[in-house]
Short mmCIF file of C-alpha atoms in Angstrom, two decimals:
data_model
loop_
_atom_site.label_atom_id
_atom_site.label_comp_id
_atom_site.label_asym_id
_atom_site.label_seq_id
_atom_site.Cartn_x
_atom_site.Cartn_y
_atom_site.Cartn_z
CA MET A 1 0.00 0.00 0.00
CA LEU A 2 1.28 3.36 -0.97
CA GLN A 3 1.55 5.68 2.01
CA VAL A 4 1.65 9.38 1.56
CA LYS A 5 3.02 11.53 4.34
CA TYR A 6 1.45 14.97 4.71
CA THR A 7 3.33 17.79 6.29
CA LYS A 8 1.35 20.53 8.07
CA LYS A 9 2.24 23.97 6.96
CA THR A 10 1.28 27.09 8.90
CA ILE A 11 0.27 29.98 6.73
CA PRO A 12 0.38 33.31 8.60
CA ILE A 13 -2.53 35.65 8.13
CA ILE A 14 -1.33 39.12 7.30
CA ASN A 15 -3.69 42.04 7.01
CA ASP A 16 -3.70 43.68 3.66
CA PRO A 17 -2.11 47.08 4.25
CA ALA A 18 -4.38 48.47 1.58
CA GLN A 19 -7.42 47.50 3.67
CA PRO A 20 -6.87 48.99 7.17
CA VAL A 21 -8.99 47.63 10.01
CA THR A 22 -10.70 50.29 12.14
CA ARG A 23 -12.10 49.46 15.55
CA SER A 24 -14.05 51.94 17.63
CA LEU A 25 -13.16 52.24 21.28
CA TYR A 26 -16.73 53.29 22.11
CA GLU A 27 -20.01 51.54 21.55
CA PRO A 28 -22.35 53.68 19.45
CA HIS A 29 -25.29 55.00 21.42
CA GLN A 30 -28.61 53.39 20.64
CA LYS A 31 -31.59 55.57 21.52
CA ILE A 32 -33.90 53.94 24.02
CA TYR A 33 -37.66 54.11 23.53
CA PRO A 34 -39.17 53.02 26.87
CA ARG A 35 -42.56 51.44 26.63
CA THR A 36 -45.33 52.70 28.90
CA ILE A 37 -46.64 50.38 31.60
CA SER A 38 -49.11 50.52 34.47
CA GLY A 39 -48.59 48.99 37.86
CA PHE A 40 -47.70 49.50 41.49
CA TYR A 41 -44.17 50.87 41.06
CA LYS A 42 -45.09 53.04 38.07
CA ASN A 43 -47.82 54.65 40.18
CA TRP A 44 -45.42 55.26 43.05
CA ARG A 45 -42.96 56.90 40.67
CA TRP A 46 -45.63 59.37 39.63
CA VAL A 47 -46.55 60.02 43.27
CA MET A 48 -42.91 60.90 44.00
CA ILE A 49 -42.71 63.05 40.86
CA TRP A 50 -45.75 65.05 41.98
CA ILE A 51 -44.42 65.45 45.52
CA THR A 52 -40.92 66.54 44.49
CA GLN A 53 -42.13 68.93 41.80
CA LEU A 54 -44.82 70.52 43.96
CA VAL A 55 -42.13 71.19 46.55
CA PHE A 56 -39.59 72.49 44.03
CA TYR A 57 -41.95 74.73 42.05
CA GLY A 58 -44.17 75.72 44.98
CA VAL A 59 -41.79 76.62 47.82
CA PRO A 60 -40.41 79.85 46.23
CA TRP A 61 -43.96 81.25 46.12
CA LEU A 62 -44.60 80.81 49.84
CA GLU A 63 -44.43 83.91 52.01
CA TRP A 64 -43.33 84.31 55.61
CA GLY A 65 -44.40 87.63 57.00
CA GLN A 66 -43.24 90.31 54.58
CA ARG A 67 -40.65 88.20 52.77
CA GLN A 68 -40.23 85.02 50.75
CA ALA A 69 -40.35 81.96 53.02
CA VAL A 70 -37.26 80.28 51.54
CA LEU A 71 -34.65 82.59 50.07
CA LEU A 72 -30.92 81.96 49.82
CA ASP A 73 -29.87 85.58 49.42
CA ILE A 74 -26.20 85.35 48.49
CA SER A 75 -25.83 89.08 47.83
CA THR A 76 -26.64 89.94 51.47
CA HIS A 77 -25.11 86.74 52.90
CA ARG A 78 -28.41 85.71 54.50
CA PHE A 79 -30.34 82.45 54.13
CA TYR A 80 -34.02 82.75 55.02
CA ILE A 81 -35.67 79.39 55.76
CA PHE A 82 -39.17 80.05 57.08
CA GLY A 83 -38.58 81.44 60.61
CA LEU A 84 -34.80 81.02 60.52
CA VAL A 85 -32.26 83.55 59.35
CA LEU A 86 -28.85 81.95 58.81
CA TYR A 87 -25.55 83.69 58.19
CA PRO A 88 -22.14 82.51 56.93
CA GLN A 89 -21.22 81.89 60.58
CA ASP A 90 -23.91 79.19 60.61
CA LEU A 91 -22.07 77.07 58.07
CA ILE A 92 -21.98 74.25 60.61
CA TYR A 93 -25.71 73.69 59.99
CA LEU A 94 -25.07 73.14 56.29
CA VAL A 95 -22.33 70.62 57.15
CA VAL A 96 -24.69 68.74 59.47
CA ILE A 97 -27.45 68.72 56.83
CA LEU A 98 -25.03 67.27 54.26
CA ILE A 99 -23.96 64.58 56.74
CA ILE A 100 -27.61 63.72 57.42
CA ALA A 101 -28.29 63.51 53.66
CA ALA A 102 -25.28 61.19 53.21
CA LEU A 103 -26.36 58.96 56.10
CA ALA A 104 -29.90 58.80 54.71
CA LEU A 105 -28.51 57.81 51.31
CA PHE A 106 -26.35 55.09 52.91
CA LEU A 107 -29.32 53.81 54.91
CA PHE A 108 -31.75 53.66 51.98
CA THR A 109 -29.12 52.02 49.79
CA ALA A 110 -28.26 49.39 52.38
CA VAL A 111 -31.95 48.56 52.82
CA ALA A 112 -33.36 48.76 49.29
CA GLY A 113 -30.66 49.63 46.78
CA ARG A 114 -30.98 52.62 44.48
CA LEU A 115 -34.41 53.83 45.59
CA TRP A 116 -33.24 57.44 45.33
CA CYS A 117 -32.29 56.94 41.67
CA GLY A 118 -35.53 55.28 40.70
CA PHE A 119 -38.02 57.48 42.53
CA ALA A 120 -36.61 60.89 43.53
CA CYS A 121 -33.40 61.71 41.63
CA PRO A 122 -33.88 64.90 39.56
CA GLN A 123 -32.38 63.20 36.51
CA SER A 124 -34.90 60.34 36.68
CA VAL A 125 -37.79 62.67 37.52
CA TYR A 126 -37.19 65.11 34.67
CA THR A 127 -36.46 62.31 32.20
CA LYS A 128 -39.83 60.79 33.11
CA ILE A 129 -41.56 64.16 32.62
CA PHE A 130 -39.86 64.70 29.25
CA LEU A 131 -40.79 61.17 28.14
CA TRP A 132 -44.40 61.86 29.11
CA ILE A 133 -44.38 65.02 26.96
CA GLU A 134 -42.79 63.06 24.10
CA ARG A 135 -45.42 60.35 24.39
CA GLN A 136 -48.28 62.85 24.33
CA VAL A 137 -46.95 64.47 21.16
CA GLU A 138 -45.43 61.58 19.18
CA GLY A 139 -47.41 58.60 20.45
CA ASP A 140 -46.46 55.33 22.11
CA ARG A 141 -43.23 53.39 21.68
CA SER A 142 -44.04 51.85 18.29
CA ALA A 143 -45.28 55.18 16.93
CA ARG A 144 -42.09 56.94 18.04
CA LEU A 145 -39.96 54.23 16.47
CA ARG A 146 -41.79 54.61 13.16
CA LEU A 147 -41.62 58.39 13.32
CA ASP A 148 -37.85 58.49 13.88
CA ALA A 149 -37.22 55.83 11.24
CA GLY A 150 -39.33 57.63 8.63
CA LYS A 151 -38.35 60.42 6.30
CA LEU A 152 -38.67 64.04 7.26
CA ASN A 153 -42.08 65.30 6.23
CA LYS A 154 -44.63 67.83 7.39
CA ASN A 155 -46.11 65.51 10.04
CA LYS A 156 -42.73 64.58 11.51
CA LEU A 157 -41.45 68.16 11.46
CA SER A 158 -44.55 69.53 13.17
CA LYS A 159 -44.42 66.92 15.94
CA LYS A 160 -40.71 67.52 16.56
CA VAL A 161 -41.22 71.29 16.69
CA ILE A 162 -44.12 70.95 19.15
CA LYS A 163 -42.19 68.50 21.34
CA HIS A 164 -39.05 70.59 21.54
CA SER A 165 -41.06 73.77 22.11
CA LEU A 166 -42.74 72.14 25.11
CA TRP A 167 -39.36 70.84 26.34
CA ILE A 168 -37.77 74.28 26.07
CA SER A 169 -40.72 75.97 27.78
CA PHE A 170 -40.63 73.51 30.66
CA SER A 171 -36.84 73.87 30.94
CA ALA A 172 -37.08 77.67 30.98
CA TRP A 173 -39.69 77.52 33.76
CA THR A 174 -37.39 75.16 35.68
CA GLY A 175 -34.46 77.56 35.29
CA PHE A 176 -36.64 80.47 36.41
CA THR A 177 -37.80 78.53 39.50
CA PHE A 178 -34.23 77.55 40.36
CA LEU A 179 -33.12 81.18 40.34
CA GLY A 180 -36.20 82.03 42.43
CA TYR A 181 -34.49 80.38 45.39
CA PHE A 182 -31.66 82.95 45.19
CA THR A 183 -33.52 86.07 43.99
CA PRO A 184 -37.03 87.00 45.23
CA ILE A 185 -39.21 85.27 42.68
CA ARG A 186 -41.79 88.04 42.42
CA ASP A 187 -39.04 90.58 41.75
CA LEU A 188 -37.71 88.17 39.15
CA ILE A 189 -41.03 88.18 37.30
CA HIS A 190 -41.05 91.98 37.32
CA ASN A 191 -37.47 92.11 36.01
CA ILE A 192 -38.31 89.69 33.21
CA SER A 193 -41.39 91.68 32.22
CA GLN A 194 -39.30 94.87 32.16
CA LEU A 195 -36.39 93.14 30.39
CA SER A 196 -34.14 94.29 33.22
CA LEU A 197 -32.53 91.02 34.30
CA SER A 198 -28.92 91.32 35.38
CA PRO A 199 -26.29 89.42 33.36
CA TRP A 200 -25.83 86.86 36.15
CA GLU A 201 -29.57 86.27 36.48
CA THR A 202 -29.85 85.76 32.73
CA PHE A 203 -26.88 83.39 32.77
CA TRP A 204 -28.21 81.16 35.55
CA ILE A 205 -31.72 80.90 34.11
CA CYS A 206 -30.31 79.94 30.71
CA PHE A 207 -27.68 77.61 32.20
CA TYR A 208 -30.14 75.64 34.34
CA ALA A 209 -32.71 75.56 31.54
CA PHE A 210 -30.10 74.29 29.08
CA ALA A 211 -28.92 71.64 31.57
CA THR A 212 -32.50 70.44 32.09
CA TYR A 213 -33.21 70.39 28.35
CA GLY A 214 -30.00 68.54 27.50
CA ASN A 215 -29.94 66.07 30.37
CA ALA A 216 -33.62 65.07 30.33
CA GLY A 217 -34.23 65.43 26.60
CA PHE A 218 -31.08 63.93 25.09
CA LEU A 219 -28.58 62.45 27.55
CA ARG A 220 -31.20 60.71 29.70
CA GLU A 221 -29.88 57.30 30.75
CA GLN A 222 -26.34 58.26 29.69
CA ILE A 223 -26.14 60.42 32.82
CA CYS A 224 -26.94 57.38 34.97
CA LYS A 225 -24.59 55.09 33.08
CA HIS A 226 -21.51 57.23 32.58
CA MET A 227 -21.67 60.46 34.62
CA CYS A 228 -23.36 59.72 37.95
CA PRO A 229 -20.84 58.49 40.56
CA TYR A 230 -23.57 56.78 42.58
CA ALA A 231 -23.70 53.88 40.14
CA ARG A 232 -19.96 53.37 40.57
CA PHE A 233 -19.78 53.09 44.35
CA GLN A 234 -23.16 51.50 45.00
CA SER A 235 -21.56 48.05 45.16
CA ALA A 236 -19.64 49.16 48.26
CA MET A 237 -22.96 49.80 50.02
CA PHE A 238 -24.75 46.65 48.85
CA ASP A 239 -24.65 43.30 50.60
CA ASN A 240 -26.45 39.99 50.15
CA ASP A 241 -29.38 41.23 52.25
CA THR A 242 -30.00 44.43 50.26
CA LEU A 243 -33.32 44.55 48.44
CA ILE A 244 -32.64 44.73 44.71
CA VAL A 245 -34.57 44.02 41.53
CA THR A 246 -33.99 40.32 40.89
CA TYR A 247 -34.92 37.74 38.28
CA ASP A 248 -35.74 34.26 39.63
CA GLN A 249 -33.60 32.27 37.24
CA GLU A 250 -34.48 28.95 38.85
CA ARG A 251 -38.15 29.53 38.15
CA GLY A 252 -37.85 31.33 34.82
CA GLU A 253 -35.38 29.14 32.91
CA PRO A 254 -35.38 27.72 30.33
CA ARG A 255 -37.26 30.59 28.80
CA SER A 256 -39.31 30.21 25.64
CA GLY A 257 -42.30 31.75 23.91
CA ARG A 258 -45.55 29.84 24.10
CA SER A 259 -49.33 30.23 24.22
CA ARG A 260 -51.36 30.12 27.40
CA LYS A 261 -52.59 26.63 26.50
CA VAL A 262 -49.10 25.12 26.79
CA ASP A 263 -48.35 23.47 30.13
CA ALA A 264 -44.87 24.77 31.00
CA LYS A 265 -44.17 22.08 33.59
CA GLN A 266 -44.98 19.20 31.26
CA THR A 267 -42.86 20.64 28.47
CA GLY A 268 -39.94 21.41 30.84
CA LEU A 269 -40.09 25.18 30.30
CA GLY A 270 -39.66 27.94 32.84
CA ASP A 271 -42.19 30.66 33.51
CA CYS A 272 -40.35 33.29 31.43
CA ILE A 273 -41.95 33.46 27.98
CA ASP A 274 -39.08 35.59 26.59
CA CYS A 275 -41.38 38.44 25.61
CA SER A 276 -38.70 41.09 26.39
CA PHE A 277 -41.40 43.28 27.92
CA CYS A 278 -39.12 43.87 30.92
CA VAL A 279 -36.42 45.22 28.59
CA GLN A 280 -38.81 47.45 26.64
CA VAL A 281 -40.04 49.29 29.74
CA CYS A 282 -36.58 49.77 31.28
CA PRO A 283 -35.51 53.45 31.16
CA THR A 284 -31.84 52.42 30.92
CA GLY A 285 -32.43 49.62 28.39
CA ILE A 286 -30.92 46.72 30.36
CA ASP A 287 -32.10 43.13 30.60
CA ILE A 288 -32.55 42.35 34.29
CA ARG A 289 -32.56 38.65 33.46
CA ASN A 290 -28.80 38.94 33.03
CA GLY A 291 -28.44 39.76 36.72
CA LEU A 292 -27.88 42.96 38.67
CA GLN A 293 -26.09 45.62 36.62
CA GLN A 294 -24.77 49.03 37.55
CA GLU A 295 -27.21 50.64 35.11
CA CYS A 296 -30.22 49.40 37.11
CA ILE A 297 -31.85 52.30 38.98
CA SER A 298 -34.34 50.13 40.94
CA CYS A 299 -37.38 51.87 39.47
CA GLY A 300 -39.38 48.61 39.50
CA LEU A 301 -40.93 49.10 36.04
CA CYS A 302 -39.67 45.68 34.92
CA VAL A 303 -41.46 44.20 37.95
CA ASP A 304 -44.74 45.79 36.83
CA ALA A 305 -44.19 44.61 33.26
CA CYS A 306 -43.42 41.03 34.24
CA ASN A 307 -46.32 40.85 36.69
CA SER A 308 -48.71 41.98 33.94
CA ILE A 309 -47.46 39.17 31.69
CA MET A 310 -47.68 36.62 34.51
CA ASP A 311 -51.29 37.67 35.08
CA LYS A 312 -52.10 37.13 31.40
CA MET A 313 -50.38 33.73 31.41
CA GLU A 314 -52.11 32.84 34.71
CA TYR A 315 -48.72 32.23 36.36
CA PRO A 316 -47.82 33.38 39.88
CA ARG A 317 -46.43 36.89 40.14
CA GLY A 318 -42.88 37.60 41.29
CA LEU A 319 -40.72 36.15 38.52
CA ILE A 320 -39.05 39.56 38.61
CA ARG A 321 -39.35 41.17 42.04
CA PHE A 322 -37.61 43.13 44.75
CA SER A 323 -35.71 40.56 46.78
CA THR A 324 -32.24 39.83 48.16
CA GLN A 325 -29.46 37.56 47.00
CA ASN A 326 -29.71 35.46 50.16
CA ALA A 327 -33.49 35.16 49.72
CA LEU A 328 -33.09 33.82 46.19
CA THR A 329 -30.33 31.40 47.16
CA ASN A 330 -31.98 30.10 50.34
CA HIS A 331 -35.61 30.35 49.15
CA TRP A 332 -36.61 32.62 52.02
CA SER A 333 -40.15 33.74 52.64
CA GLN A 334 -41.14 37.41 52.65
CA GLU A 335 -41.16 37.43 56.47
CA GLN A 336 -37.58 36.14 56.58
CA VAL A 337 -36.48 38.85 54.13
CA VAL A 338 -38.07 41.57 56.27
CA LYS A 339 -36.38 40.26 59.42
CA LYS A 340 -32.97 40.51 57.76
CA ILE A 341 -33.50 44.21 57.11
CA LEU A 342 -32.72 44.98 60.77
CA ARG A 343 -29.08 43.93 60.53
CA PRO A 344 -26.13 45.65 62.26
CA ARG A 345 -25.14 48.10 59.50
CA VAL A 346 -28.74 49.24 59.08
CA LEU A 347 -29.10 49.76 62.82
CA ILE A 348 -25.83 51.73 62.91
CA TYR A 349 -26.90 53.97 60.00
CA SER A 350 -30.32 54.48 61.62
CA SER A 351 -28.84 55.37 65.00
CA LEU A 352 -26.39 57.85 63.52
CA LEU A 353 -29.11 59.41 61.37
CA LEU A 354 -31.44 59.74 64.36
CA LEU A 355 -28.73 61.27 66.56
CA MET A 356 -27.61 63.77 63.90
CA SER A 357 -31.20 64.77 63.12
CA ALA A 358 -32.11 65.17 66.79
CA GLY A 359 -28.95 67.20 67.39
CA LEU A 360 -29.75 69.50 64.46
CA VAL A 361 -33.33 70.07 65.64
CA TYR A 362 -32.19 70.74 69.21
CA SER A 363 -29.48 73.14 68.08
CA LEU A 364 -31.90 75.12 65.91
CA ALA A 365 -34.57 75.17 68.63
CA THR A 366 -32.17 76.51 71.27
CA ARG A 367 -30.25 78.79 68.93
CA ILE A 368 -29.68 82.30 70.29
CA PRO A 369 -31.10 84.72 67.68
CA PHE A 370 -28.15 87.11 67.64
CA LYS A 371 -24.38 86.98 67.31
CA VAL A 372 -21.58 89.19 68.57
CA ASP A 373 -17.98 89.44 67.39
CA VAL A 374 -15.55 91.41 69.55
CA ILE A 375 -12.60 93.01 67.73
CA ARG A 376 -9.92 94.98 69.58
CA ASP A 377 -8.72 98.24 68.11
CA ARG A 378 -5.46 97.12 66.52
CA GLY A 379 -4.20 100.66 65.97
CA VAL A 380 -3.80 101.52 69.65
CA MET A 381 -3.26 98.84 72.29
CA SER A 382 -4.18 101.26 75.10
CA ARG A 383 -4.23 104.99 75.71
CA ILE A 384 -4.55 107.50 78.52
CA ALA A 385 -8.05 108.98 78.69
CA PRO A 386 -9.04 112.26 80.40
CA GLY A 387 -8.99 111.83 84.18
CA GLY A 388 -5.84 109.72 84.19
CA LYS A 389 -7.52 106.46 83.26
CA VAL A 390 -6.25 103.80 80.85
CA GLU A 391 -8.64 103.11 77.98
CA ASN A 392 -9.00 100.19 75.53
CA VAL A 393 -11.29 100.49 72.49
CA TYR A 394 -13.23 97.58 70.94
CA GLN A 395 -15.43 97.14 67.90
CA LEU A 396 -18.48 94.94 68.51
CA GLN A 397 -20.30 93.58 65.47
CA ILE A 398 -23.83 92.76 66.60
CA THR A 399 -25.86 90.61 64.18
CA ASN A 400 -29.60 90.48 64.74
CA ALA A 401 -30.75 87.12 63.36
CA SER A 402 -34.36 87.63 64.36
CA GLU A 403 -37.28 89.07 62.38
CA GLN A 404 -37.85 92.13 64.59
CA VAL A 405 -35.93 95.18 65.73
CA GLU A 406 -33.98 94.40 68.89
CA THR A 407 -32.14 96.47 71.52
CA TYR A 408 -29.02 95.03 73.12
CA ASN A 409 -27.45 96.02 76.44
CA ILE A 410 -23.71 95.60 77.01
CA ALA A 411 -21.96 94.96 80.32
CA VAL A 412 -18.39 93.98 81.11
CA SER A 413 -16.73 91.96 83.89
CA GLY A 414 -13.45 90.27 84.71
CA ILE A 415 -11.43 93.10 86.31
CA GLU A 416 -12.35 94.93 89.51
CA GLY A 417 -12.84 98.62 88.84
CA LEU A 418 -13.27 98.20 85.06
CA SER A 419 -16.07 100.39 83.69
CA LEU A 420 -17.83 100.98 80.40
CA ALA A 421 -17.02 104.49 79.15
CA SER A 422 -19.32 104.47 76.09
CA ASP A 423 -22.97 103.82 75.32
CA SER A 424 -24.17 100.52 76.74
CA SER A 425 -27.36 100.14 74.70
CA PHE A 426 -27.66 99.71 70.93
CA THR A 427 -30.56 99.04 68.59
CA VAL A 428 -30.17 96.76 65.55
CA ASN A 429 -32.75 96.38 62.78
CA ALA A 430 -34.27 93.01 61.92
CA ALA A 431 -31.94 90.63 60.08
CA GLU A 432 -29.15 93.20 59.97
CA SER A 433 -25.71 93.78 61.47
CA ARG A 434 -24.32 96.83 63.18
CA MET A 435 -20.75 97.71 64.14
CA VAL A 436 -20.51 99.70 67.38
CA ALA A 437 -17.53 101.16 69.24
CA VAL A 438 -17.15 100.32 72.93
CA SER A 439 -14.46 101.71 75.26
CA LEU A 440 -13.39 100.30 78.62
CA GLN A 441 -11.53 102.31 81.23
CA ILE A 442 -9.73 101.60 84.48
CA THR A 443 -7.65 103.71 86.87
CA ASP A 444 -3.98 103.78 85.86
CA GLY A 445 -1.86 101.59 88.13
CA SER A 446 -4.76 99.69 89.65
CA ILE A 447 -3.65 96.50 87.92
CA LYS A 448 -0.28 95.30 86.79
CA SER A 449 0.86 95.81 83.21
CA GLY A 450 0.10 93.22 80.52
CA SER A 451 -2.98 91.46 79.20
CA HIS A 452 -5.98 90.70 81.41
CA PRO A 453 -9.03 88.65 80.40
CA VAL A 454 -12.41 90.41 80.28
CA VAL A 455 -15.90 89.19 79.43
CA PHE A 456 -18.55 91.12 77.50
CA GLU A 457 -22.14 90.29 78.43
CA ILE A 458 -24.69 91.18 75.75
CA THR A 459 -28.40 90.90 76.64
CA ALA A 460 -31.37 91.26 74.27
CA ASP A 461 -34.17 93.41 75.72
CA ASP A 462 -37.14 91.49 74.30
CA SER A 463 -35.99 87.88 74.26
CA LYS A 464 -33.74 88.20 77.34
CA GLU A 465 -31.23 85.95 75.60
CA ARG A 466 -27.62 86.43 76.68
CA LEU A 467 -24.26 85.99 75.02
CA PHE A 468 -20.84 86.07 76.64
CA GLU A 469 -17.78 86.96 74.55
CA LYS A 470 -14.20 86.88 75.84
CA SER A 471 -11.51 89.41 75.05
CA ILE A 472 -8.47 91.03 76.77
CA PHE A 473 -7.74 94.39 78.37
CA TYR A 474 -4.21 95.62 77.88
CA MET A 475 -2.52 97.70 80.58
CA SER A 476 0.54 99.56 79.29
CA ARG A 477 3.80 99.66 81.24
#
């Protein structure tokens, strides 16, 4: 028999230099057309949208006495929050509020994932509002797909113009409301009607309007996916007992389309009919059946979508549901899941949040409604006054943080024989500051030379509140 020996030869594949290969480093953006759905979580999203927007658009119009109830007046360095008047010296309150907000975010995330993102985040809220406007003008998901895929004609152009006009109008109103927190909103309306807005007012209205129009109208889920840092560090706050949107793979697989007449158990199929309804309603366009992803904002719309399909197929609800990783793995009941919510980290977050909130409320409730800063005259340490007495001069800045005119009385202590050689009573208008000169005198030689501590006692006539401020009296050699 004739045997033929074959030798393997490796032929290298070399790209034709005339045909360069180009690879994009970025995936092209595919516009998402979320499908509308009704259900429990969709309704709660709209409840939160109404609450947040009524607060945002309504608060600047509230009045407190003769002024706007909430006004962050940067030009006068005063923050009016209902009955409170805060000054730059009260920055500690802002720090405490930010700490409370951070603790609340940690707590909600540890308990139920990205609830803030799905139900109250401004990006999600305004995207939902813009999608509602788009749906009213252009139709449902299939109609919008056909409209964008079709050629430009009179119908398409008119709908696009109407949609963008509504978007721009809503964005402009949002920018106007935003500035109304920093400039009295009624004065702002008058300035707009008289075309007398300042350059900075014009800039901030346009800037916030443009940001709303661009973020909610065009960027949408791209903000959540690529710009928001919350999606990046959420994994550090999640654990296996955090409530997240989950897909019950054990129950749903293998997935396959079928009619309601098919018995899934007899045919060996899972409950998922692979309708992709959960993907179509997702505002970020992910498939939750692939597991938890950083793009998921826990809005629960896929839960509503899946439950509606399960109802039609006469299957039990909950194929997609809010649950925990441990609950899925160990087949826990709902009662067992709820019990695991009260775990150590949640209790620690709750305790810290309660303590910080109680401390803030107590501090504001017991806050003395005026402030005093004592500044020594740096030009002259001490001087000889008529009558052979040694005199020190001080500048007292008295800030009236109340809503009424107040008279303050000044007394001094700390050195025997020290007397007040200037006016001891001063009146300060409501929510204003006044700088007053105060001189202290003592008989020359009655105390040794050098610095001696003194205490100024300032008492409000009406409220009877008192403040004590320390300083020094300098006796020359």
